[in-house]
C-alpha cells in the first residue's frame, strides 16, 4: 500500500472548491483542505504504478494547473524498486549506486512548469 499527499494548484484560485469536489470523485484521492487556489490531497494506491496513475489523474482534473507531490510512504518499497529495475524504464545511470551525483548531467526543461 502506498500513501502519499500532494498540493494541487488550481488555474483560478476562486474555483478551488469546485476543483476540490472533482478531485474527491477520483477513486483513491481524498481532499483534506482547500484554500486560496491550493488543495491538499491524500492519495492511496496498491503500489507505485497506482500512485503514479493517481498523480497523473490529479493533473488531468478540470481546473488543475499543476500538482506537487509532498509526501510518499510505501509499505513494500523493496518490491517496487525491484519492479522498476526489471521494467527497463529507468536509465542505467540512475541504477548504478557507484556514480557520483555530480557526474550526472541534467538535460531537462522545467521552465514551462514553473510560474
mmCIF file of C-alpha atoms in Angstrom:
data_model
loop_
_atom_site.group_PDB
_atom_site.id
_atom_site.type_symbol
_atom_site.label_atom_id
_atom_site.label_comp_id
_atom_site.label_asym_id
_atom_site.label_seq_id
_atom_site.Cartn_x
_atom_site.Cartn_y
_atom_site.Cartn_z
ATOM 1 C CA UNK A 1 0.000 0.000 0.000
ATOM 2 C CA UNK A 2 1.265 3.462 -0.925
ATOM 3 C CA UNK A 3 0.040 6.552 0.893
ATOM 4 C CA UNK A 4 1.016 9.955 -0.445
ATOM 5 C CA UNK A 5 -0.006 13.576 -0.347
ATOM 6 C CA UNK A 6 0.114 16.355 -2.881
ATOM 7 C CA UNK A 7 -0.651 20.016 -3.175
ATOM 8 C CA UNK A 8 -2.797 20.762 -6.193
ATOM 9 C CA UNK A 9 -2.714 24.250 -7.683
ATOM 10 C CA UNK A 10 -5.850 25.470 -9.439
ATOM 11 C CA UNK A 11 -5.892 27.568 -12.608
ATOM 12 C CA UNK A 12 -8.255 30.031 -10.954
ATOM 13 C CA UNK A 13 -7.939 30.487 -7.202
ATOM 14 C CA UNK A 14 -11.641 31.253 -6.941
ATOM 15 C CA UNK A 15 -12.546 27.782 -8.239
ATOM 16 C CA UNK A 16 -10.709 25.774 -5.555
ATOM 17 C CA UNK A 17 -13.949 24.490 -4.007
ATOM 18 C CA UNK A 18 -15.260 23.229 -7.370
ATOM 19 C CA UNK A 19 -11.935 21.635 -8.294
ATOM 20 C CA UNK A 20 -11.789 20.008 -4.835
ATOM 21 C CA UNK A 21 -15.193 18.399 -5.489
ATOM 22 C CA UNK A 22 -13.897 16.980 -8.787
ATOM 23 C CA UNK A 23 -10.775 15.630 -7.087
ATOM 24 C CA UNK A 24 -12.888 13.960 -4.397
ATOM 25 C CA UNK A 25 -14.531 11.961 -7.200
ATOM 26 C CA UNK A 26 -11.179 10.396 -8.186
ATOM 27 C CA UNK A 27 -11.016 6.941 -6.598
ATOM 28 C CA UNK A 28 -8.100 6.806 -4.154
ATOM 29 C CA UNK A 29 -8.000 10.578 -3.584
ATOM 30 C CA UNK A 30 -9.300 12.486 -0.583
ATOM 31 C CA UNK A 31 -9.297 16.271 -0.268
ATOM 32 C CA UNK A 32 -8.091 17.353 3.165
ATOM 33 C CA UNK A 33 -8.129 21.139 2.741
ATOM 34 C CA UNK A 34 -8.663 23.789 0.067
ATOM 35 C CA UNK A 35 -7.812 27.471 0.273
ATOM 36 C CA UNK A 36 -6.517 30.277 -1.973
ATOM 37 C CA UNK A 37 -6.227 28.109 -5.070
ATOM 38 C CA UNK A 38 -4.346 25.309 -3.295
ATOM 39 C CA UNK A 39 -5.786 21.908 -2.429
ATOM 40 C CA UNK A 40 -4.201 19.327 -0.117
ATOM 41 C CA UNK A 41 -4.921 15.785 -1.298
ATOM 42 C CA UNK A 42 -4.147 12.417 0.314
ATOM 43 C CA UNK A 43 -3.852 9.501 -2.111
ATOM 44 C CA UNK A 44 -3.785 5.768 -1.509
ATOM 45 C CA UNK A 45 -2.826 3.126 -4.061
ATOM 46 C CA UNK A 46 -1.782 -0.515 -4.072
ATOM 47 C CA UNK A 47 1.702 0.155 -5.474
ATOM 48 C CA UNK A 48 3.992 2.710 -7.103
ATOM 49 C CA UNK A 49 2.329 2.344 -10.507
ATOM 50 C CA UNK A 50 -1.036 3.088 -8.930
ATOM 51 C CA UNK A 51 0.404 6.099 -7.144
ATOM 52 C CA UNK A 52 1.774 7.465 -10.421
ATOM 53 C CA UNK A 53 -1.583 6.912 -12.133
ATOM 54 C CA UNK A 54 -3.362 8.818 -9.349
ATOM 55 C CA UNK A 55 -0.893 11.687 -9.646
ATOM 56 C CA UNK A 56 -1.498 11.844 -13.412
ATOM 57 C CA UNK A 57 -5.247 11.726 -12.799
ATOM 58 C CA UNK A 58 -4.937 14.696 -10.429
ATOM 59 C CA UNK A 59 -3.093 16.684 -13.077
ATOM 60 C CA UNK A 60 -5.856 15.863 -15.560
ATOM 61 C CA UNK A 61 -8.753 17.109 -13.442
ATOM 62 C CA UNK A 62 -10.504 20.101 -14.998
ATOM 63 C CA UNK A 63 -9.290 23.329 -13.389
ATOM 64 C CA UNK A 64 -5.953 21.931 -12.165
ATOM 65 C CA UNK A 65 -2.874 23.950 -13.141
ATOM 66 C CA UNK A 66 -0.403 21.514 -11.590
ATOM 67 C CA UNK A 67 0.345 19.242 -8.664
ATOM 68 C CA UNK A 68 3.353 18.732 -6.399
ATOM 69 C CA UNK A 69 3.999 15.509 -4.501
ATOM 70 C CA UNK A 70 4.719 16.368 -0.875
ATOM 71 C CA UNK A 71 4.981 13.002 0.857
ATOM 72 C CA UNK A 72 5.066 9.356 -0.167
ATOM 73 C CA UNK A 73 5.075 6.250 2.021
ATOM 74 C CA UNK A 74 5.471 2.744 0.644
ATOM 75 C CA UNK A 75 4.838 -0.342 2.752
ATOM 76 C CA UNK A 76 6.828 -2.604 0.435
ATOM 77 C CA UNK A 77 9.451 -0.303 -1.053
ATOM 78 C CA UNK A 78 11.866 -3.089 -1.963
ATOM 79 C CA UNK A 79 9.253 -4.830 -4.113
ATOM 80 C CA UNK A 80 8.596 -1.587 -6.030
ATOM 81 C CA UNK A 81 12.334 -0.993 -6.503
ATOM 82 C CA UNK A 82 12.793 -4.457 -7.997
ATOM 83 C CA UNK A 83 9.765 -3.999 -10.248
ATOM 84 C CA UNK A 84 11.119 -0.689 -11.567
ATOM 85 C CA UNK A 85 14.575 -2.134 -12.178
ATOM 86 C CA UNK A 86 13.118 -5.046 -14.144
ATOM 87 C CA UNK A 87 10.862 -2.795 -16.227
ATOM 88 C CA UNK A 88 13.800 -1.242 -18.087
ATOM 89 C CA UNK A 89 12.138 2.175 -17.862
ATOM 90 C CA UNK A 90 14.935 3.719 -15.790
ATOM 91 C CA UNK A 91 18.274 4.812 -17.143
ATOM 92 C CA UNK A 92 21.212 2.658 -16.054
ATOM 93 C CA UNK A 93 22.917 5.749 -14.623
ATOM 94 C CA UNK A 94 20.157 6.037 -12.026
ATOM 95 C CA UNK A 95 20.511 2.400 -11.007
ATOM 96 C CA UNK A 96 24.292 2.493 -10.520
ATOM 97 C CA UNK A 97 24.939 3.315 -6.853
ATOM 98 C CA UNK A 98 28.644 3.943 -7.575
ATOM 99 C CA UNK A 99 28.015 7.030 -9.727
ATOM 100 C CA UNK A 100 28.537 10.376 -8.018
ATOM 101 C CA UNK A 101 25.543 12.699 -8.432
ATOM 102 C CA UNK A 102 27.940 15.481 -9.510
ATOM 103 C CA UNK A 103 28.740 13.436 -12.626
ATOM 104 C CA UNK A 104 25.127 13.323 -13.821
ATOM 105 C CA UNK A 105 24.321 15.942 -16.461
ATOM 106 C CA UNK A 106 20.778 17.315 -16.433
ATOM 107 C CA UNK A 107 19.270 17.984 -19.867
ATOM 108 C CA UNK A 108 15.636 18.549 -18.912
ATOM 109 C CA UNK A 109 13.438 21.594 -19.145
ATOM 110 C CA UNK A 110 11.076 22.724 -16.401
ATOM 111 C CA UNK A 111 10.636 26.362 -17.461
ATOM 112 C CA UNK A 112 7.121 25.798 -18.768
ATOM 113 C CA UNK A 113 6.093 24.149 -15.470
ATOM 114 C CA UNK A 114 7.394 26.868 -13.144
ATOM 115 C CA UNK A 115 5.358 30.040 -12.774
#
